[in-house]
Amino acid sequence: MKTVLGIVGTLLVIGAGWFGMYRGWRNRQQRQADLAPLPAVPADVKGTKTEGVYVATTTAGDWMDRIAVHELGVRSTADLAVSEAGLIFHRQGAADVFIPAGHLTGVRTDRGIAGKVTAEASGLVVVTWTHDGHELDTGFRPRRKADTAPLTDSISILIGAE
């Protein structure tokens, strides 16, 4: 009987934890509901692609304030395409994200962003951009470390071409 009560108690604690996380995520979505929908992804954009992981989008300067609306907080495997039009994150299991070139304000490498912290100081490429009056940071982890510098350089050139 003690075993059954222990199992039931453990399941209740796990269920309460999941429910609390769900409520927190829903509350975050409600607080961020004023963020306008993202720009449509262009259909025929050609550009260099880098394989990796779309980590998350956060409020710029606050690496733990994940954006929950428009699936911007959904981590997923992705290809990042850099083109003259801007950046396109082709994500698996989530909607693609398009950041027009005119919205880009900066790019850097960093150690972490909500949901991912790397051992090396330059493990993530973080793009700063504006949308609907909000300044945002989007983190991307290239699959191969050798892709980090060329990716950062190509985004810097795109920002400088404005």
Short mmCIF file of C-alpha atoms in Angstrom, two decimals:
data_model
loop_
_atom_site.label_atom_id
_atom_site.label_comp_id
_atom_site.label_asym_id
_atom_site.label_seq_id
_atom_site.Cartn_x
_atom_site.Cartn_y
_atom_site.Cartn_z
CA MET A 1 0.00 0.00 0.00
CA LYS A 2 2.89 2.39 0.78
CA THR A 3 4.32 1.76 -2.68
CA VAL A 4 1.04 2.66 -4.38
CA LEU A 5 0.71 5.85 -2.31
CA GLY A 6 4.31 6.75 -3.13
CA ILE A 7 3.71 6.28 -6.85
CA VAL A 8 0.46 8.27 -6.76
CA GLY A 9 2.16 11.05 -4.77
CA THR A 10 5.04 11.20 -7.24
CA LEU A 11 2.65 11.36 -10.19
CA LEU A 12 0.71 14.18 -8.50
CA VAL A 13 3.92 16.18 -7.95
CA ILE A 14 4.98 15.66 -11.59
CA GLY A 15 1.49 16.59 -12.81
CA ALA A 16 1.48 19.75 -10.69
CA GLY A 17 4.89 20.71 -12.10
CA TRP A 18 3.73 20.26 -15.69
CA PHE A 19 0.54 22.20 -14.99
CA GLY A 20 2.56 25.06 -13.47
CA MET A 21 4.84 25.22 -16.53
CA TYR A 22 1.82 25.17 -18.85
CA ARG A 23 0.17 28.04 -16.95
CA GLY A 24 3.40 30.03 -16.96
CA TRP A 25 3.75 29.61 -20.74
CA ARG A 26 0.12 30.63 -21.31
CA ASN A 27 0.57 33.70 -19.09
CA ARG A 28 3.71 34.66 -21.03
CA GLN A 29 1.77 34.35 -24.31
CA GLN A 30 -0.96 36.62 -22.95
CA ARG A 31 1.60 39.25 -21.86
CA GLN A 32 3.18 39.17 -25.34
CA ALA A 33 -0.08 39.10 -27.33
CA ASP A 34 0.51 42.65 -28.61
CA LEU A 35 3.43 41.52 -30.80
CA ALA A 36 2.25 41.72 -34.42
CA PRO A 37 2.39 38.65 -36.69
CA LEU A 38 5.73 38.00 -38.37
CA PRO A 39 6.42 38.98 -41.99
CA ALA A 40 5.48 36.32 -44.55
CA VAL A 41 8.31 34.08 -45.69
CA PRO A 42 9.25 34.86 -49.32
CA ALA A 43 8.70 31.90 -51.63
CA ASP A 44 11.71 31.98 -53.93
CA VAL A 45 14.62 33.37 -51.94
CA LYS A 46 18.03 32.00 -52.80
CA GLY A 47 20.89 32.21 -50.33
CA THR A 48 23.58 30.33 -48.49
CA LYS A 49 22.22 27.82 -45.99
CA THR A 50 23.69 26.70 -42.70
CA GLU A 51 22.40 23.66 -40.82
CA GLY A 52 21.86 23.88 -37.10
CA VAL A 53 19.34 24.50 -34.34
CA TYR A 54 17.01 27.48 -33.98
CA VAL A 55 17.24 27.98 -30.23
CA ALA A 56 14.79 30.77 -29.36
CA THR A 57 13.90 34.42 -29.71
CA THR A 58 14.10 36.61 -26.62
CA THR A 59 13.72 40.26 -25.73
CA ALA A 60 17.00 41.91 -26.75
CA GLY A 61 19.41 42.16 -23.85
CA ASP A 62 17.41 39.76 -21.66
CA TRP A 63 18.58 36.30 -22.63
CA MET A 64 16.02 34.59 -20.37
CA ASP A 65 12.87 36.46 -21.56
CA ARG A 66 11.79 34.00 -24.22
CA ILE A 67 9.15 35.18 -26.72
CA ALA A 68 6.24 32.73 -26.55
CA VAL A 69 3.97 34.09 -29.31
CA HIS A 70 4.14 33.21 -33.04
CA GLU A 71 6.14 30.06 -32.19
CA LEU A 72 9.27 32.19 -31.66
CA GLY A 73 10.08 30.31 -28.46
CA VAL A 74 9.94 26.87 -30.08
CA ARG A 75 13.35 25.23 -30.34
CA SER A 76 13.81 23.16 -33.48
CA THR A 77 16.25 21.80 -36.00
CA ALA A 78 16.62 24.38 -38.76
CA ASP A 79 18.48 25.63 -41.78
CA LEU A 80 19.37 29.32 -41.72
CA ALA A 81 19.34 30.90 -45.18
CA VAL A 82 21.11 34.25 -45.59
CA SER A 83 19.98 36.18 -48.67
CA GLU A 84 19.68 39.78 -49.86
CA ALA A 85 16.05 39.75 -48.63
CA GLY A 86 17.06 38.81 -45.09
CA LEU A 87 17.29 35.71 -42.92
CA ILE A 88 15.00 32.71 -43.18
CA PHE A 89 14.99 30.03 -40.52
CA HIS A 90 13.51 26.91 -42.19
CA ARG A 91 12.40 25.04 -39.06
CA GLN A 92 11.30 21.45 -38.68
CA GLY A 93 8.14 21.05 -36.62
CA ALA A 94 7.48 24.79 -36.35
CA ALA A 95 6.65 27.69 -38.64
CA ASP A 96 9.51 29.23 -40.59
CA VAL A 97 10.77 32.62 -39.40
CA PHE A 98 11.69 35.42 -41.81
CA ILE A 99 13.65 38.45 -40.64
CA PRO A 100 13.78 41.12 -43.39
CA ALA A 101 17.24 42.61 -43.97
CA GLY A 102 15.95 46.07 -43.03
CA HIS A 103 14.99 44.83 -39.56
CA LEU A 104 18.45 43.48 -38.69
CA THR A 105 20.43 45.66 -36.28
CA GLY A 106 23.27 43.43 -35.10
CA VAL A 107 24.92 40.03 -34.95
CA ARG A 108 27.27 38.52 -32.40
CA THR A 109 28.37 35.22 -30.98
CA ASP A 110 27.41 34.36 -27.45
CA ARG A 111 27.46 31.57 -24.91
CA GLY A 112 23.73 31.30 -24.25
CA ILE A 113 20.15 32.30 -24.84
CA ALA A 114 16.94 30.96 -23.26
CA GLY A 115 16.96 27.19 -23.55
CA LYS A 116 20.62 26.74 -24.55
CA VAL A 117 23.98 27.45 -22.95
CA THR A 118 27.14 26.25 -24.65
CA ALA A 119 30.54 25.40 -23.20
CA GLU A 120 32.36 27.66 -25.65
CA ALA A 121 31.90 31.44 -25.49
CA SER A 122 31.04 31.67 -29.20
CA GLY A 123 28.76 28.66 -29.56
CA LEU A 124 25.67 30.58 -30.65
CA VAL A 125 25.07 33.13 -33.37
CA VAL A 126 22.69 35.75 -31.96
CA VAL A 127 20.94 38.12 -34.35
CA THR A 128 19.42 41.34 -33.00
CA TRP A 129 16.44 42.71 -34.93
CA THR A 130 13.39 44.89 -34.57
CA HIS A 131 9.78 43.91 -35.08
CA ASP A 132 6.67 45.93 -34.30
CA GLY A 133 8.59 48.34 -32.07
CA HIS A 134 10.24 45.53 -30.09
CA GLU A 135 13.96 44.76 -30.16
CA LEU A 136 14.56 41.00 -30.23
CA ASP A 137 17.47 38.54 -30.13
CA THR A 138 17.28 35.24 -32.02
CA GLY A 139 19.76 32.47 -31.26
CA PHE A 140 21.00 29.89 -33.74
CA ARG A 141 23.54 27.12 -33.08
CA PRO A 142 25.31 26.00 -36.26
CA ARG A 143 25.74 22.24 -36.53
CA ARG A 144 29.45 22.65 -37.35
CA LYS A 145 31.62 25.01 -35.33
CA ALA A 146 33.49 25.99 -38.52
CA ASP A 147 30.25 27.54 -39.85
CA THR A 148 30.00 30.12 -37.04
CA ALA A 149 32.49 32.72 -38.34
CA PRO A 150 31.36 32.63 -42.01
CA LEU A 151 27.71 32.86 -40.93
CA THR A 152 28.39 35.80 -38.63
CA ASP A 153 30.41 37.51 -41.39
CA SER A 154 27.67 37.06 -44.00
CA ILE A 155 25.04 38.49 -41.65
CA SER A 156 27.34 41.43 -40.81
CA ILE A 157 27.76 42.14 -44.52
CA LEU A 158 23.98 41.99 -44.97
CA ILE A 159 23.48 44.50 -42.14
CA GLY A 160 26.20 46.76 -43.56
CA ALA A 161 24.63 46.66 -47.04
CA GLU A 162 21.62 48.64 -45.80
#
